[in-house]
CSV table of C-alpha atoms in Angstrom, one decimal:
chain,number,residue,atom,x,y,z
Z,1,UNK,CA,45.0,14.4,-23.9
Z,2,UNK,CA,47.3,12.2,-22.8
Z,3,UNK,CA,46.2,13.1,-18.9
Z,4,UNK,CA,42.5,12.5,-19.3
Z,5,UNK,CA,42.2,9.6,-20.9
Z,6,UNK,CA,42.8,7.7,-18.5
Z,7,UNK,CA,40.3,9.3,-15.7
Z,8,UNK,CA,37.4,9.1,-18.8
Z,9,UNK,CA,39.0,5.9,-19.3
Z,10,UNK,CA,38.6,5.0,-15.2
Z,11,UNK,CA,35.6,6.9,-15.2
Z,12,UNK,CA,33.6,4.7,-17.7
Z,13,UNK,CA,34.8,1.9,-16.0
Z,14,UNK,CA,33.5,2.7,-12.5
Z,15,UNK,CA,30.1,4.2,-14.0
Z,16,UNK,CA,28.0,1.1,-13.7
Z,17,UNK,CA,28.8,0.7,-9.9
Z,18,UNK,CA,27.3,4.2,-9.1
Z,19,UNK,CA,24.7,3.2,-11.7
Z,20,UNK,CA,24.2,-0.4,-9.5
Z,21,UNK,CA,24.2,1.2,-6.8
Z,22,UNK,CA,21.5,4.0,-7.5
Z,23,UNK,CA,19.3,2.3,-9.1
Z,24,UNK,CA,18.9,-0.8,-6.5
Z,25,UNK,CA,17.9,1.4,-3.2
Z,26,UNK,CA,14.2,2.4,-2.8
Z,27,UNK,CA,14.5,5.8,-1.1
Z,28,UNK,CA,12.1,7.7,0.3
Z,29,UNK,CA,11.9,11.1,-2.2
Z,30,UNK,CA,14.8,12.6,-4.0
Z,31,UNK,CA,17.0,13.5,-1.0
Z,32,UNK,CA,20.5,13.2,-1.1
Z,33,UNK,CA,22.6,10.7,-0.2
Z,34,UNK,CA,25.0,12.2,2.5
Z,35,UNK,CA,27.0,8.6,3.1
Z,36,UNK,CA,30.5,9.4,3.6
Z,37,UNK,CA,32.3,9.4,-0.4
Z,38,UNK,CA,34.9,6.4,0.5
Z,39,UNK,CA,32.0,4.2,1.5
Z,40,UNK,CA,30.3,5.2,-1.9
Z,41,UNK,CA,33.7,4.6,-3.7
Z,42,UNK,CA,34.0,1.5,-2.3
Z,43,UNK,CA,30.7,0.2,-3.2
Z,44,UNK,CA,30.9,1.6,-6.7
Z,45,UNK,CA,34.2,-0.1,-7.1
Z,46,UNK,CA,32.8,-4.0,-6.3
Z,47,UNK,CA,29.8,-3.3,-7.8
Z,48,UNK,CA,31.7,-2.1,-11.2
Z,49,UNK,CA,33.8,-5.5,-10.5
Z,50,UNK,CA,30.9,-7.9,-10.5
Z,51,UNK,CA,28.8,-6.0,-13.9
Z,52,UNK,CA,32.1,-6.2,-15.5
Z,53,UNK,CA,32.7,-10.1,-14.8
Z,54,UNK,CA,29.3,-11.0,-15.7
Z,55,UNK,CA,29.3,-9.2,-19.4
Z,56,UNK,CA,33.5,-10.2,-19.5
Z,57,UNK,CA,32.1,-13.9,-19.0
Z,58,UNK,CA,29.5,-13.6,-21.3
Z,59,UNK,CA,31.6,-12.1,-23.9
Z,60,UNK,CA,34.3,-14.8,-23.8
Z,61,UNK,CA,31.4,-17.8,-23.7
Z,62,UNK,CA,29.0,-16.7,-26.3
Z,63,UNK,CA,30.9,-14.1,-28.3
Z,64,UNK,CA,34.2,-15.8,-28.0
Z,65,UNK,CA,36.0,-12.0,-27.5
Z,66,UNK,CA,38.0,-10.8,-24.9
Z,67,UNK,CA,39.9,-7.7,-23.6
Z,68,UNK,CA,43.2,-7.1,-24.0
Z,69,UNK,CA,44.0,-5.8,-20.4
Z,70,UNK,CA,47.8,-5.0,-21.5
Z,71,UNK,CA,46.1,-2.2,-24.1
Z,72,UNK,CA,43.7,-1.6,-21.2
Z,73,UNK,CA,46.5,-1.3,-18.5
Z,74,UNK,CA,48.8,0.8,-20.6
Z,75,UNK,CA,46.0,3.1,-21.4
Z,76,UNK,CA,45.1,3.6,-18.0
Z,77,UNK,CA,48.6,4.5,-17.0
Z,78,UNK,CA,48.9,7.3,-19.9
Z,79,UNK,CA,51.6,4.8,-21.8
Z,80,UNK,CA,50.1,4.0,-24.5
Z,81,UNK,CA,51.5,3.1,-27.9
Z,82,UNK,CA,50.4,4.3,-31.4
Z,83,UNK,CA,49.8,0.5,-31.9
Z,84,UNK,CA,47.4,0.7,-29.0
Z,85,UNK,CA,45.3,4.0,-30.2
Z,86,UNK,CA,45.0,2.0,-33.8
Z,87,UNK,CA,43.5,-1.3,-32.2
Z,88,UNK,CA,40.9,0.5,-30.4
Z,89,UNK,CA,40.1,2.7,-33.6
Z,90,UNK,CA,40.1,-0.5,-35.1
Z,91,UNK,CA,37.8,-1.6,-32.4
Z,92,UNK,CA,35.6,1.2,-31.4
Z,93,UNK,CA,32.3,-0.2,-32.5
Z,94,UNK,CA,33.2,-3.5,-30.1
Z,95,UNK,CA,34.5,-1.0,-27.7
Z,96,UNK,CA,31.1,1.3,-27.4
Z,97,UNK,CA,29.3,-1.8,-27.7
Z,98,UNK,CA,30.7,-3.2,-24.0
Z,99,UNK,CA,30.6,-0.1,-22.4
Z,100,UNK,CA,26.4,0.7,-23.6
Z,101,UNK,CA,25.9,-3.2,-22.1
Z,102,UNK,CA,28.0,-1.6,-18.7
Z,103,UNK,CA,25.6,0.5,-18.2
Z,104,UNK,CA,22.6,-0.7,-19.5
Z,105,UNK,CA,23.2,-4.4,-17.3
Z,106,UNK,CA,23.4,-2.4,-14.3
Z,107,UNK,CA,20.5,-0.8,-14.6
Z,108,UNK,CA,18.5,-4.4,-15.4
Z,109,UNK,CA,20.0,-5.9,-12.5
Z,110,UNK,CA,19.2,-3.1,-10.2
Z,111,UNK,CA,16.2,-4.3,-10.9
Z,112,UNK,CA,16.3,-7.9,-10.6
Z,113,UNK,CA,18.0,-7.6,-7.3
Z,114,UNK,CA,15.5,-5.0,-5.9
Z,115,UNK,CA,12.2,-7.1,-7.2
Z,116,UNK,CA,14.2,-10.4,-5.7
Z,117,UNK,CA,14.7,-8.5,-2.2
Z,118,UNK,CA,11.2,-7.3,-2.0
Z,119,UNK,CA,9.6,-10.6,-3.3
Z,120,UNK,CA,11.7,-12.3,-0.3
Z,121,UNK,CA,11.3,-10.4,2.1
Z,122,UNK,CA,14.9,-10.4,2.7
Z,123,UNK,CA,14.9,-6.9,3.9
Z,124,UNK,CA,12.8,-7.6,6.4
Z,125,UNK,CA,13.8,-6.1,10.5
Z,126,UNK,CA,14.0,-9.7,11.5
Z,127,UNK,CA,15.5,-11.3,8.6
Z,128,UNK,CA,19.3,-12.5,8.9
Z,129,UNK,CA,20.0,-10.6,6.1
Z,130,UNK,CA,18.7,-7.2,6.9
Z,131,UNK,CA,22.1,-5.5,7.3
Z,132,UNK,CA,23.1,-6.2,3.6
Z,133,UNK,CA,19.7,-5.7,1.5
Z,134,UNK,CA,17.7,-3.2,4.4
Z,135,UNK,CA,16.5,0.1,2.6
Z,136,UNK,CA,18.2,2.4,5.0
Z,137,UNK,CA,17.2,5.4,3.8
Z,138,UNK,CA,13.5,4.7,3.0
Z,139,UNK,CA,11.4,4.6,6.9
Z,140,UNK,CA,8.2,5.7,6.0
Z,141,UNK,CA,8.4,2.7,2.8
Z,142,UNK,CA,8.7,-0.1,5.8
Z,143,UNK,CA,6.3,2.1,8.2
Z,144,UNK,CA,3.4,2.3,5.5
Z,145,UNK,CA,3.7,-0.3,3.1
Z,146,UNK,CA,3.8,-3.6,5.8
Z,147,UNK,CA,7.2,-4.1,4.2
Z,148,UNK,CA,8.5,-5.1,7.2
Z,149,UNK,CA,6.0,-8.2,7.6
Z,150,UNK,CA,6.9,-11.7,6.3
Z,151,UNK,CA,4.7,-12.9,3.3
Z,152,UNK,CA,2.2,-15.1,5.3
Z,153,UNK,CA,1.7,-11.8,7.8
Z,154,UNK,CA,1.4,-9.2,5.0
Z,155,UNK,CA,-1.3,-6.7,6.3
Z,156,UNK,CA,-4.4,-7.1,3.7
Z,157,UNK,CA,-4.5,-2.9,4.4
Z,158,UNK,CA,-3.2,-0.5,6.4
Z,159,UNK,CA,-5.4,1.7,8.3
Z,160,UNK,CA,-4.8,5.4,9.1
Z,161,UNK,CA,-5.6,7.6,12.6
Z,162,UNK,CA,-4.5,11.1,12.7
Z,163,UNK,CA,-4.8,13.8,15.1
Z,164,UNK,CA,-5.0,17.4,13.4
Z,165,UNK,CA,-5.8,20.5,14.6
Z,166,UNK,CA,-8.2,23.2,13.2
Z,167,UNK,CA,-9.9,26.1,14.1
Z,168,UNK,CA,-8.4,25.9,18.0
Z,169,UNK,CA,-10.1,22.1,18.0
Z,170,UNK,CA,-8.6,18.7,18.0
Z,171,UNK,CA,-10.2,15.9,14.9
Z,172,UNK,CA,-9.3,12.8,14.4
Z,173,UNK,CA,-9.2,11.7,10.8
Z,174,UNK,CA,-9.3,8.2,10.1
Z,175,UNK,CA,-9.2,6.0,7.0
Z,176,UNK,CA,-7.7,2.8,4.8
Z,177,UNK,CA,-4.4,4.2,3.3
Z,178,UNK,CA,-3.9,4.1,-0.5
Z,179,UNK,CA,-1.1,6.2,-0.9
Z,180,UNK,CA,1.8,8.3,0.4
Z,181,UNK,CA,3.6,10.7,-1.0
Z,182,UNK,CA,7.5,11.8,0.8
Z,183,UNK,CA,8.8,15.4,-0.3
Z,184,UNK,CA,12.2,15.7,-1.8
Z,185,UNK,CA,13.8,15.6,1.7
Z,186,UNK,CA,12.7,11.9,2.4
Z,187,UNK,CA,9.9,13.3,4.7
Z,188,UNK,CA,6.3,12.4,4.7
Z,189,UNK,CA,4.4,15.2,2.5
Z,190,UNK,CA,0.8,13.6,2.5
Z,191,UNK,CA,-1.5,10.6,3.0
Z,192,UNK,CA,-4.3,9.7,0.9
Z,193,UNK,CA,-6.9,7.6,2.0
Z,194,UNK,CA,-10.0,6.2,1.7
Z,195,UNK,CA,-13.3,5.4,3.3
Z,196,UNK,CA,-12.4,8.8,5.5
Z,197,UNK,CA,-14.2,9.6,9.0
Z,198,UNK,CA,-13.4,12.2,11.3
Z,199,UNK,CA,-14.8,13.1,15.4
Z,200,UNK,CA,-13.7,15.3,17.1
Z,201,UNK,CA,-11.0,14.3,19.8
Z,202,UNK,CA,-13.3,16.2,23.0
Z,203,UNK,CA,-15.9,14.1,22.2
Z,204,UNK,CA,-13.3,10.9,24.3
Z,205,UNK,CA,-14.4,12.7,27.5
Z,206,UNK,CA,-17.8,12.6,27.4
Z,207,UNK,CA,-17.6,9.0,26.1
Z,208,UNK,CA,-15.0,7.9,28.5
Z,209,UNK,CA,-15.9,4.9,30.2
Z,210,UNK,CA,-16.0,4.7,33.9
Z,211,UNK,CA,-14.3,1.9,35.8
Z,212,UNK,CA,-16.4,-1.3,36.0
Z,213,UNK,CA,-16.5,-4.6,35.6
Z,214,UNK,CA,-17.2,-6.4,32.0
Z,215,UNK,CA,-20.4,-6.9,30.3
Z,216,UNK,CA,-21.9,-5.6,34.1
Z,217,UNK,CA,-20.6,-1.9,33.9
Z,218,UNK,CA,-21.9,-2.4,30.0
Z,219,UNK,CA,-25.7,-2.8,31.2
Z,220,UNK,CA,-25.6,-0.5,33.7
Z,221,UNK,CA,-25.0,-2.7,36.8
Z,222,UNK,CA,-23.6,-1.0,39.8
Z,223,UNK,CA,-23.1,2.3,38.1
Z,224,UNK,CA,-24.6,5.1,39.3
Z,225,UNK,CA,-28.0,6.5,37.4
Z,226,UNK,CA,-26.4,9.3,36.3
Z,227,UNK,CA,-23.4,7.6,34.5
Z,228,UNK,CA,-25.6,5.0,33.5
Z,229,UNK,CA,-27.8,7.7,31.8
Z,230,UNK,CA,-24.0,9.5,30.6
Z,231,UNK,CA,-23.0,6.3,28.5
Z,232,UNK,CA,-27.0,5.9,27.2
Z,233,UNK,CA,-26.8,9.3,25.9
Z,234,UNK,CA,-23.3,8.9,24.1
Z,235,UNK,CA,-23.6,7.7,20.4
Z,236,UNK,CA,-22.5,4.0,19.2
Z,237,UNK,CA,-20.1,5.7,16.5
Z,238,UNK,CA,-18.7,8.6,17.3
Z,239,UNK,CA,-17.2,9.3,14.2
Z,240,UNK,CA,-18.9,10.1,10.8
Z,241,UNK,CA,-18.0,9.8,7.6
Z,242,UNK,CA,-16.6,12.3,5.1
Z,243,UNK,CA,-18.3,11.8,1.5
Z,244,UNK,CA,-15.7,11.4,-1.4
Z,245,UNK,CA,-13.5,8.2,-2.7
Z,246,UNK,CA,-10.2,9.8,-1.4
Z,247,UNK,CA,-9.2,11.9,1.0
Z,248,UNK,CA,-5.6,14.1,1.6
Z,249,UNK,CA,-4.1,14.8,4.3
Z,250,UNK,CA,-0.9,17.2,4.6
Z,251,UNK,CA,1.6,15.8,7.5
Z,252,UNK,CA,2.6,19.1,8.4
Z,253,UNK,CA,-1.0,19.5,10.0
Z,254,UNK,CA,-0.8,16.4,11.4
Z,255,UNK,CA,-0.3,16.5,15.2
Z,256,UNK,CA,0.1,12.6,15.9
Z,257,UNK,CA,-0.2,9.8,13.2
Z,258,UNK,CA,-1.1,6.0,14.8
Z,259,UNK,CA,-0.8,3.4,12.3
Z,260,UNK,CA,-2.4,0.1,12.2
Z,261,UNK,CA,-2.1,-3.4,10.0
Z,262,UNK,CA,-4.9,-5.1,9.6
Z,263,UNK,CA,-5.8,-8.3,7.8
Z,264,UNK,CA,-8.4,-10.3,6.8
Z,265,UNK,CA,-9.8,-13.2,9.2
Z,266,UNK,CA,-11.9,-16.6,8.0
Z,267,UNK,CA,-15.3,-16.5,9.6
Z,268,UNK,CA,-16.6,-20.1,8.8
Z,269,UNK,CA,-20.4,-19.9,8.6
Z,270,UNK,CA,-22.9,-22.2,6.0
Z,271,UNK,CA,-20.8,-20.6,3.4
Z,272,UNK,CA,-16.9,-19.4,4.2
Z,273,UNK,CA,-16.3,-15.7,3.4
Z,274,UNK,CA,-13.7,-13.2,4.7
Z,275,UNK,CA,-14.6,-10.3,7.0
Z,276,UNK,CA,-12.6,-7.2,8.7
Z,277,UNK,CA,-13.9,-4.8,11.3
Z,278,UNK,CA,-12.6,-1.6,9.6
Z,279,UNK,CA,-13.4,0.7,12.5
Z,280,UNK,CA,-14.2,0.5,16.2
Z,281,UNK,CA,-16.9,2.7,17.7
């Protein structure tokens, strides 16, 4: 008894750092986290120290109560008096009180701090801040979401162009991304998206355009009849589109994946409006 009381004792008083420090990451599925354990300690530790000042001062200014760290030390070094077991019998309701607001601040904070860092943009690649509030273990989060875009440049969507493979043939599947999904591992799983299309990828060589010279080479001029005739034949869109609101695709079929941001431009006409090319022939 007299041994693990004070590792439950340290324990309890660490917990809302790990807790902190959990909660605040965005991470990209359930992996792991394989940092080495002294740098977790460590973290834990100053976390623990600044949840505990913040309820300590709060206690003393609205509560008016305080800890008595003598009890607290003496307890910790398995030294502890029969006086010192009575006053925290006495106590226990106080003392499960403080340590259900250790854990439960933490927690709310987490989340303060994360919705503050995201709001900022202060874990942005180019923000002087990055090395202290940067999502390390969450790639495809900044990749997919434009998180990595200050909040003037924020892509209005994100579209989606992915080479996959079936049936000995090459497609290319394109869409506006509304979701992603990472597998437990932190890799990418799937991609949802919408207003889908697909072409094949063989169909670039027939379409291919031959060298030329500007809106010249566009008409025809100086071209050769036959390639003239070649792009004639060719179709304005080469892709069409796949019926349904959403569409899924698994990455493990995916052979390349090309992202693009895209946002919204002012066209300024008899009445303003915005527009967007969604797709280029």
């Amino acid at each position: 008894m007299n041994i693990a009381l004070p590792a439950i004792i340290a324990f309890l008083i660490i917990l809302p750092g790990f807790a902190f420090r959990s909660r605040w990451q965005i991470v990209d599925g359930t992996r792991l986290d394989y940092s080495p354990f002294g740098q977790v300690v460590v973290n834990a530790v100053i976390y623990a120290a600044l949840i505990h000042s913040i309820i300590l001062a709060f206690s003393a200014v609205v509560l008016d109560r305080g800890v008595r760290f003598d009890v607290l030390i003496r307890l910790l070094s398995s030294s502890a008096t029969p006086s010192d077991y009575e006053l925290v019998h006495r106590d226990i309701a106080w003392v499960s009180a403080y340590f259900f607001a250790a854990l439960f601040v933490p927690i709310m904070l987490a989340y303060a701090v994360k919705k503050i860092v995201s709001e900022f943009r202060l874990d942005r690649k180019d923000s002087r801040l990055c090395d202290i509030f940067r999502f390390k273990r969450a790639p495809w989060y900044y990749l997919l979401s434009g998180a990595d875009f200050s909040k003037n440049k924020v892509p209005d969507f994100i579209q989606i162009a992915a080479v996959v493979c079936l049936g000995g043939q090459s497609y290319i599947y394109q869409g506006i991304l509304e979701y992603y999904y990472p597998d437990e591992q932190g890799q990418l799983d799937r991609l949802v998206i919408s207003s889908a299309s697909r072409r094949l990828l063989s169909n670039d060589d027939a379409a291919r355009l031959l060298p030329g010279r500007g809106e010249e080479f566009n008409r025809g001029v100086g071209v050769p009849k036959e390639s003239s005739k070649r792009r004639r034949d060719v179709p304005k869109s080469r892709f069409y589109p796949i019926l349904g609101d959403y569409f899924v695709l698994h990455y493990d079929e995916v052979v390349t994946l090309n992202v693009r941001y895209m946002k919204y431009t002012k066209v300024v006409d008899s009445v303003e409006e915005n527009t967007a090319a969604l797709y280029a022939s």
